[in-house]
Amino acid sequence: QVPLVESGGGLVQPGGSLRLSCVVSLSMYSIDNLAWYRQLPGRQRELVATLTSTGYPAYLDSVKGRFTITRDNAKNTVYLQMSSLKPEETAVYYCNVEERVGAARYKHWGQGTQVSVSS
């Protein structure tokens, strides 16, 4: 079973909004840090947003004020709300979680969801 499944990507016009979802097939109470990454064509994967276990968010400078990362433990879901999207943010967006198992930490990745920003 794939532990993370993203959805919500698609084609949006510049200035538009999308909300990405990541359903987590793990106990949310064993999840510490959450994150969203993106990979632009021909580029390395970059960290877009993180959310610590204590609820502290952090963002890539270029998305501050436009993107919001949240978690809903009752729905086992992590979200990335994106607004005022730009064409250069066309990328595959990936969910990443850090699972705590005893003293060990395991990172899990989703399969990615394509976001295309174009008129």
Short mmCIF file of C-alpha atoms in Angstrom, two decimals:
data_model
loop_
_atom_site.label_atom_id
_atom_site.label_comp_id
_atom_site.label_asym_id
_atom_site.label_seq_id
_atom_site.Cartn_x
_atom_site.Cartn_y
_atom_site.Cartn_z
CA GLN A 1 0.00 0.00 0.00
CA VAL A 2 1.34 3.39 -1.01
CA PRO A 3 1.59 5.42 2.19
CA LEU A 4 1.03 8.81 0.55
CA VAL A 5 -1.30 9.68 -2.32
CA GLU A 6 -1.43 13.24 -3.66
CA SER A 7 -4.25 14.79 -5.65
CA GLY A 8 -5.56 18.19 -6.62
CA GLY A 9 -3.10 19.11 -9.33
CA GLY A 10 -4.18 20.32 -12.72
CA LEU A 11 -4.11 23.20 -15.16
CA VAL A 12 -4.74 26.67 -13.76
CA GLN A 13 -4.40 30.14 -15.21
CA PRO A 14 -1.79 32.56 -13.86
CA GLY A 15 -3.12 34.15 -10.70
CA GLY A 16 -5.34 31.20 -10.00
CA SER A 17 -5.53 28.89 -7.00
CA LEU A 18 -5.30 25.18 -6.32
CA ARG A 19 -5.45 23.05 -3.21
CA LEU A 20 -3.30 19.95 -3.15
CA SER A 21 -4.20 17.06 -0.87
CA CYS A 22 -2.07 14.23 0.44
CA VAL A 23 -3.85 11.28 2.02
CA VAL A 24 -1.60 9.54 4.51
CA SER A 25 -2.04 5.80 5.03
CA LEU A 26 -0.19 5.89 8.31
CA SER A 27 -1.18 6.90 11.79
CA MET A 28 -1.11 10.70 11.81
CA TYR A 29 -0.05 10.53 15.43
CA SER A 30 3.20 8.86 14.38
CA ILE A 31 3.89 11.63 11.88
CA ASP A 32 6.29 14.34 12.94
CA ASN A 33 7.27 16.76 10.22
CA LEU A 34 5.27 17.25 7.04
CA ALA A 35 6.43 18.87 3.86
CA TRP A 36 5.60 19.69 0.28
CA TYR A 37 8.31 19.72 -2.38
CA ARG A 38 8.19 20.51 -6.06
CA GLN A 39 10.31 19.61 -9.03
CA LEU A 40 10.37 21.98 -11.96
CA PRO A 41 11.30 20.61 -15.39
CA GLY A 42 15.04 20.03 -15.58
CA ARG A 43 15.57 21.15 -11.98
CA GLN A 44 16.25 19.47 -8.67
CA ARG A 45 13.44 18.92 -6.22
CA GLU A 46 13.00 21.92 -3.90
CA LEU A 47 11.37 22.32 -0.53
CA VAL A 48 8.27 24.50 -0.70
CA ALA A 49 6.68 24.27 2.73
CA THR A 50 7.07 22.41 6.00
CA LEU A 51 4.92 21.93 9.08
CA THR A 52 6.46 20.70 12.31
CA SER A 53 4.78 18.38 14.80
CA THR A 54 4.17 21.43 16.99
CA GLY A 55 2.33 23.18 14.18
CA TYR A 56 5.02 25.62 13.11
CA PRO A 57 4.99 26.28 9.35
CA ALA A 58 7.86 27.46 7.21
CA TYR A 59 7.92 28.40 3.53
CA LEU A 60 10.20 28.96 0.60
CA ASP A 61 10.65 32.73 0.36
CA SER A 62 9.04 32.96 -3.06
CA VAL A 63 5.77 31.40 -1.86
CA LYS A 64 5.38 33.18 1.47
CA GLY A 65 1.99 34.83 1.74
CA ARG A 66 0.59 32.76 -1.13
CA PHE A 67 0.90 29.13 -0.01
CA THR A 68 -0.39 27.56 3.20
CA ILE A 69 0.42 24.09 4.55
CA THR A 70 -2.02 22.45 6.95
CA ARG A 71 -2.83 19.03 8.34
CA ASP A 72 -6.14 17.43 9.31
CA ASN A 73 -5.50 14.48 11.59
CA ALA A 74 -9.14 13.40 11.51
CA LYS A 75 -8.95 13.02 7.71
CA ASN A 76 -5.36 11.73 7.62
CA THR A 77 -4.64 14.46 5.12
CA VAL A 78 -2.04 17.14 4.49
CA TYR A 79 -2.96 20.13 2.34
CA LEU A 80 -1.13 22.77 0.38
CA GLN A 81 -3.32 25.74 -0.50
CA MET A 82 -1.75 27.70 -3.32
CA SER A 83 -2.90 31.08 -4.61
CA SER A 84 -1.65 33.70 -7.07
CA LEU A 85 0.10 30.95 -8.98
CA LYS A 86 2.76 31.85 -11.52
CA PRO A 87 3.75 30.07 -14.75
CA GLU A 88 7.22 29.42 -13.37
CA GLU A 89 5.62 27.35 -10.60
CA THR A 90 4.63 24.69 -13.08
CA ALA A 91 6.03 21.53 -11.53
CA VAL A 92 5.32 18.16 -10.05
CA TYR A 93 4.43 18.63 -6.40
CA TYR A 94 5.31 15.93 -3.87
CA CYS A 95 4.12 15.28 -0.34
CA ASN A 96 6.69 14.12 2.20
CA VAL A 97 6.18 12.97 5.78
CA GLU A 98 8.52 11.86 8.51
CA GLU A 99 7.20 8.84 10.40
CA ARG A 100 8.35 8.15 13.93
CA VAL A 101 8.75 4.46 14.83
CA GLY A 102 10.32 4.20 18.25
CA ALA A 103 13.65 5.95 18.06
CA ALA A 104 13.77 5.63 14.27
CA ARG A 105 12.57 8.12 11.69
CA TYR A 106 11.40 7.17 8.21
CA LYS A 107 10.66 9.53 5.34
CA HIS A 108 7.89 8.71 2.90
CA TRP A 109 7.15 10.23 -0.50
CA GLY A 110 4.05 10.36 -2.60
CA GLN A 111 3.99 9.78 -6.35
CA GLY A 112 3.54 13.48 -7.13
CA THR A 113 0.80 15.55 -8.71
CA GLN A 114 1.32 17.77 -11.74
CA VAL A 115 0.53 21.48 -11.44
CA SER A 116 0.55 23.47 -14.68
CA VAL A 117 0.14 27.23 -14.64
CA SER A 118 -0.60 28.58 -18.08
CA SER A 119 -3.00 30.79 -19.96
#
